[in-house]
Each structure stands twice: as structure tokens, then as C-alpha cells.
C-alpha positions as protocol buffer text, in pm:
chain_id: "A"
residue {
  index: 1
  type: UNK
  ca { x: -5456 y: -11249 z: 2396 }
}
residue {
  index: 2
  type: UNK
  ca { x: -5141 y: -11395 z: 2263 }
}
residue {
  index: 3
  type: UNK
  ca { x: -5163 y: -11220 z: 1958 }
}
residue {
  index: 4
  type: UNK
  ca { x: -5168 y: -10905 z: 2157 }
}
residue {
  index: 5
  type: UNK
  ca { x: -4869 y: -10985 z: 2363 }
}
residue {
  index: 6
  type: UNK
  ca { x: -4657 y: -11047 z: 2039 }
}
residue {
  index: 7
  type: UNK
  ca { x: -4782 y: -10709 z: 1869 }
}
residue {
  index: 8
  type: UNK
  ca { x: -4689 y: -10550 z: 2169 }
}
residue {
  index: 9
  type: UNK
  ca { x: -4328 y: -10678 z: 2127 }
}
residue {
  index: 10
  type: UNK
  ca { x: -4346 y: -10575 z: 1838 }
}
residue {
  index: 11
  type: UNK
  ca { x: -4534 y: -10223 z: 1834 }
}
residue {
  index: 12
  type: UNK
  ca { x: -4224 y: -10015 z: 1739 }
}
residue {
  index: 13
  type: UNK
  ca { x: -4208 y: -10181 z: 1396 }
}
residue {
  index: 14
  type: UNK
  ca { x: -4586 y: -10177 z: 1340 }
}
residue {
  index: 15
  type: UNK
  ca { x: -4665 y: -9853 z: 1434 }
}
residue {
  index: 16
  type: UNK
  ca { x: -4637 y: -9482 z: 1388 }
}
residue {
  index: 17
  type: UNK
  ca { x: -4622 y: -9258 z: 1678 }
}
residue {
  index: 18
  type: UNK
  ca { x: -4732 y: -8868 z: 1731 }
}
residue {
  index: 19
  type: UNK
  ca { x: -4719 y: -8674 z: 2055 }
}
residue {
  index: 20
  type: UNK
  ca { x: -5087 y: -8546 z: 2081 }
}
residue {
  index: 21
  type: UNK
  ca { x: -5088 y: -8426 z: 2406 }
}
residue {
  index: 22
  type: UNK
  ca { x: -4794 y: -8321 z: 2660 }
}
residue {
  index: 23
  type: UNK
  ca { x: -4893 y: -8116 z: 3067 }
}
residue {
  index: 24
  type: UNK
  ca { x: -4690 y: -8084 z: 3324 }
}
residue {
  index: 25
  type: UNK
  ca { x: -4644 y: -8441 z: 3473 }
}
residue {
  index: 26
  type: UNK
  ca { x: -4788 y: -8678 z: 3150 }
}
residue {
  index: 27
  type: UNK
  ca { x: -4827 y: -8740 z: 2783 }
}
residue {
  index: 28
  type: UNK
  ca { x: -5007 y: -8906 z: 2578 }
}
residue {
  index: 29
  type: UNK
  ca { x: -4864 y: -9076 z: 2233 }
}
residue {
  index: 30
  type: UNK
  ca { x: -5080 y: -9185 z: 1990 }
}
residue {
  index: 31
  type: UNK
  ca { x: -4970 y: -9510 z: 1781 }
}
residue {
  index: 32
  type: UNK
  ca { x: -5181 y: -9525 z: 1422 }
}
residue {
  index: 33
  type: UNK
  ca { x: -5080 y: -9835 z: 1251 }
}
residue {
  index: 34
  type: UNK
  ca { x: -4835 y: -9827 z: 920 }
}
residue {
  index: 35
  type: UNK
  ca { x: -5026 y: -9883 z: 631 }
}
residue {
  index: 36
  type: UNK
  ca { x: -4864 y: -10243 z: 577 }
}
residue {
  index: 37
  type: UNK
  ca { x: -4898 y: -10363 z: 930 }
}
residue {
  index: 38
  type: UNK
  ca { x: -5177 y: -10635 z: 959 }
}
residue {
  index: 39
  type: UNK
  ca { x: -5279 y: -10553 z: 1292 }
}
residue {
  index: 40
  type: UNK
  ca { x: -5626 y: -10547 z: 1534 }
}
residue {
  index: 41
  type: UNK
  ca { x: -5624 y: -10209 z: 1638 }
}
residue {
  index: 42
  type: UNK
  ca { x: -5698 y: -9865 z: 1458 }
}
residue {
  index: 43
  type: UNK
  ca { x: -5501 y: -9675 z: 1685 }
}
residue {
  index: 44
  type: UNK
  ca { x: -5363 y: -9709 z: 2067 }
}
residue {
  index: 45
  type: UNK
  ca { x: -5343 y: -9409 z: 2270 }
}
residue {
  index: 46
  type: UNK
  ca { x: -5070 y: -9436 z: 2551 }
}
residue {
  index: 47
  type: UNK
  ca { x: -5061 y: -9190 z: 2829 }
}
residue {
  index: 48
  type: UNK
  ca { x: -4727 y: -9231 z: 3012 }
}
residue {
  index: 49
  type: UNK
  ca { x: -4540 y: -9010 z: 3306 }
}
residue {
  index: 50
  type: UNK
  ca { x: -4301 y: -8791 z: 3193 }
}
residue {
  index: 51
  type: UNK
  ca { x: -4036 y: -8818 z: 3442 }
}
residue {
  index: 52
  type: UNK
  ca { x: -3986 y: -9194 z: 3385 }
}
residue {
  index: 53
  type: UNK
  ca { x: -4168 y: -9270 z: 3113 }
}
residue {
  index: 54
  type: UNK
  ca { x: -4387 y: -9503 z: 3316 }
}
residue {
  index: 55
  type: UNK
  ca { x: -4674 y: -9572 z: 3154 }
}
residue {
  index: 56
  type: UNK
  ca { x: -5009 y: -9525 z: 3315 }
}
residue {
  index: 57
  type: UNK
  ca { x: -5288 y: -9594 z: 3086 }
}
residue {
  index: 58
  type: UNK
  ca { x: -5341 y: -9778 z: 2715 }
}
residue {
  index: 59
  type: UNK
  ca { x: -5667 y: -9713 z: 2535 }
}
residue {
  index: 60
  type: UNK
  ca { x: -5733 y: -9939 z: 2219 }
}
residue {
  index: 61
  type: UNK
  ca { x: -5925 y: -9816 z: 1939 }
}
residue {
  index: 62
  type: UNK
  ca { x: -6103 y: -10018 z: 1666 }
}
residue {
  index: 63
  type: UNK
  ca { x: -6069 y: -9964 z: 1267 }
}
residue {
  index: 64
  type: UNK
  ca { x: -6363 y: -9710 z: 1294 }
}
residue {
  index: 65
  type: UNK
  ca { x: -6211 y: -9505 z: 1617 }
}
residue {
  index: 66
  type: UNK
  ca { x: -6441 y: -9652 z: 1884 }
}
residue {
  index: 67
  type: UNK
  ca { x: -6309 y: -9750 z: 2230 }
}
residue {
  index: 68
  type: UNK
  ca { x: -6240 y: -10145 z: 2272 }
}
residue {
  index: 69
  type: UNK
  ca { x: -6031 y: -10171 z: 2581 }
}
residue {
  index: 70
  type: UNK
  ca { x: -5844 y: -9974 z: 2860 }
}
residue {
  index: 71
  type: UNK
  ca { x: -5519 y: -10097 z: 2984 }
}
residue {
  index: 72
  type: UNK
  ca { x: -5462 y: -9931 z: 3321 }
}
residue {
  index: 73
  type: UNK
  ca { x: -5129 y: -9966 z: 3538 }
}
residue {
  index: 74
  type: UNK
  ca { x: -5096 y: -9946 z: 3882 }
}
residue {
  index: 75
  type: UNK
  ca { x: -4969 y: -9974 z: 4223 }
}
residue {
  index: 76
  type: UNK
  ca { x: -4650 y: -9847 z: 4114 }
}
residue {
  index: 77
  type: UNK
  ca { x: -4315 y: -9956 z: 4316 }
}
residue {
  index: 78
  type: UNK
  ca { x: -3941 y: -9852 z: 4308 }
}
residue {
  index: 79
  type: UNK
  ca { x: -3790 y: -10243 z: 4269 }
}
residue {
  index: 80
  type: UNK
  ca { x: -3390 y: -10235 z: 4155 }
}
residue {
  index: 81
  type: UNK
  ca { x: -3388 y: -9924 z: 4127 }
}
residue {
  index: 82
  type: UNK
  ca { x: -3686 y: -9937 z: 3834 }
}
residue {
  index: 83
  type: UNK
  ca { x: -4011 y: -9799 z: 3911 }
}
residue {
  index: 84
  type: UNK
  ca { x: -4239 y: -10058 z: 3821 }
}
residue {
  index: 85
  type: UNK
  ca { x: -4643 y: -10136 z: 3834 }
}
residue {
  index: 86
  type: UNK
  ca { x: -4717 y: -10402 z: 4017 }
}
residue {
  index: 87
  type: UNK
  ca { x: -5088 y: -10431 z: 3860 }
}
residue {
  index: 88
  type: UNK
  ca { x: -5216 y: -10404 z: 3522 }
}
residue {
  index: 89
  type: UNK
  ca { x: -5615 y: -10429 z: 3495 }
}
residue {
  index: 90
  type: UNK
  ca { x: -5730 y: -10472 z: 3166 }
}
residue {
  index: 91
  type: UNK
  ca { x: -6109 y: -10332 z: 3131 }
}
residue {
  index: 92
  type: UNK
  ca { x: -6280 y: -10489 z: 2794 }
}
residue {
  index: 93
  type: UNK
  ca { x: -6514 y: -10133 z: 2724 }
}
residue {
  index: 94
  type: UNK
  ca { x: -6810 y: -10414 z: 2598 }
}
residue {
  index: 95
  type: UNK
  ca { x: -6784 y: -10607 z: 2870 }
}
residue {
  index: 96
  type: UNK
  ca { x: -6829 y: -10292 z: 3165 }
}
residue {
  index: 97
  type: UNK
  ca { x: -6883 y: -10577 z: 3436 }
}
residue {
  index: 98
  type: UNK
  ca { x: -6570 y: -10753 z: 3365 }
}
residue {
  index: 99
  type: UNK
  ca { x: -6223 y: -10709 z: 3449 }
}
residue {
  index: 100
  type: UNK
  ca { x: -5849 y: -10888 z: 3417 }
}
residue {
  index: 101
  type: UNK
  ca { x: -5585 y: -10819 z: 3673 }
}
residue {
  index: 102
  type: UNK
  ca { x: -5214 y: -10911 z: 3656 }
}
residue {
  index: 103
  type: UNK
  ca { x: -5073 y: -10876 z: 3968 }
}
residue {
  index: 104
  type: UNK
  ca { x: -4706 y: -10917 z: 4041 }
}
residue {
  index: 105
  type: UNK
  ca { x: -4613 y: -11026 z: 4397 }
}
residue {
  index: 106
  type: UNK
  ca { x: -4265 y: -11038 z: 4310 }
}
residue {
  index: 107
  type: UNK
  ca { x: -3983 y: -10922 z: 4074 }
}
residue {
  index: 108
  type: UNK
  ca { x: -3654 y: -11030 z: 4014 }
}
residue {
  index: 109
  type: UNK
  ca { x: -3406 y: -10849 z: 3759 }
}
residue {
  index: 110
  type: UNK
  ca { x: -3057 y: -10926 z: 3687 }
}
residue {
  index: 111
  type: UNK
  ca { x: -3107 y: -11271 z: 3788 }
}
residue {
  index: 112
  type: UNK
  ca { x: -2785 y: -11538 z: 3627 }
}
residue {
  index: 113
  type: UNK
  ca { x: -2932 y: -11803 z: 3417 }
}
residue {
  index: 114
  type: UNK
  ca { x: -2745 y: -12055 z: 3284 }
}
residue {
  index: 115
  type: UNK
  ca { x: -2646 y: -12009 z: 2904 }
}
residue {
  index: 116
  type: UNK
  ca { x: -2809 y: -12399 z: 2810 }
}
residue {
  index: 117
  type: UNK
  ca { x: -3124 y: -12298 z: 2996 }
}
residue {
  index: 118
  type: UNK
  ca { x: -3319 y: -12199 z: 2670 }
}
residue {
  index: 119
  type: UNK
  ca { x: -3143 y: -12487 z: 2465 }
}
residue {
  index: 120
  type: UNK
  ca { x: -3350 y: -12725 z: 2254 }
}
residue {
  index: 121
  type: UNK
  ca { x: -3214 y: -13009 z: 2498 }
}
residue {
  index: 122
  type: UNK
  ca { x: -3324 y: -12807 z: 2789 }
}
residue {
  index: 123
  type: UNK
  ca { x: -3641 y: -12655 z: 2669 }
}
residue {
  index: 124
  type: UNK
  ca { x: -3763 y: -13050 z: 2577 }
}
residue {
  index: 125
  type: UNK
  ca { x: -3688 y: -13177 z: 2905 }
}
residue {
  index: 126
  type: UNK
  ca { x: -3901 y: -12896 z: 3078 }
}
């Protein structure tokens, strides 16, 4: 959702994080809320690499610690010299039959953009 996307901007100010698990190649860092922060979840639980820190799964936890979605990301590719995922499936955990995929075909970093671009001026004309 939208609201997602702009907490997840934002998680480093809304959240407090504790390594709860670290192996060999991965971790996993849990993120409990602050006690001010009005957000959705109870908790998220990010595993990541530990060479990159790519990460390569999200689990979101309700107020009362139960399971509400999976982010899982994939298909991994060096691009720019970043290693990136090229697919993130989002799996709703009441919903087992459905899925979202975001799939990039394409990346570009680094790319010029002129300084008016995101201008009021600009941004109405669009």
C-alpha cells in the first residue's frame, strides 16, 4: 500500500532494531516499533545476506505477533556494480492463493536529470 511504501522510507525513524539471529551467510534483524510511532505492524523481521547486506526476506507481524505478510526478494543481479533483486513477491499469509510480483526489467543508476525536472512548473506540466 502507499502507506507502506512511506513507512518503509521511513523505518529507521520508526523503529527499533535487534540482531536476533546471525549464521554463516545471513541475519535476521528484528524491527519492534518505538513506543510513539503510529504504525501497522507489531514487528518486521528482516533476514538479509551478510556479505552485502542484500536483503532476502521481510516477514510482517501484527500487534498480537501473528504472521500478516512475507516480502520475498529475488532473482538477484550484479547491475552498476550493485547487486540488486530484480523481483520482489509479496505473499499476503490470509490470502495463501494470492500473490504480487514487482518485476524489474530494467535499471538505470546514475542517470543526469535536469535540476528543473522536479520543479512546480515542471511537475504541473507532466
Amino acid at each position: 500500500t502507499n502507506d507502506d511504501l512511506v513507512q518503509e522510507a521511513k523505518v529507521d525513524e520508526l523503529y527499533d532494531f535487534e540482531l536476533i539471529y546471525e549464521g554463516e551467510t545471513t541475519a535476521t534483524i528484528r524491527a519492534v516499533p518505538k513506543p510513539d510511532a503510529a504504525v501497522v505492524w507489531g514487528r518486521i523481521d528482516y533476514e538479509l545476506r551478510i556479505a552485502d547486506p542484500l536483503p532476502l526476506r521481510a516477514r510482517y507481524y501484527d500487534e498480537d505477533g501473528e504472521l500478516v505478510r512475507i516480502l520475498r526478494f529475488e532473482d538477484v543481479r550484479r547491475i552498476a556494480g550493485r547487486e540488486i533483486p530484480m523481483r520482489i513477491v509479496v505473499l499476503p499469509q490470509d490470502k495463501p492463493d494470492e500473490r504480487t510480483e514487482f518485476v524489474y526489467e530494467s535499471i538505470e543508476f546514475d542517470v543526469p536529470l535536469p535540476k528543473n525536472l522536479f520543479s512546480l512548473t515542471a511537475l504541473r506540466r507532466r
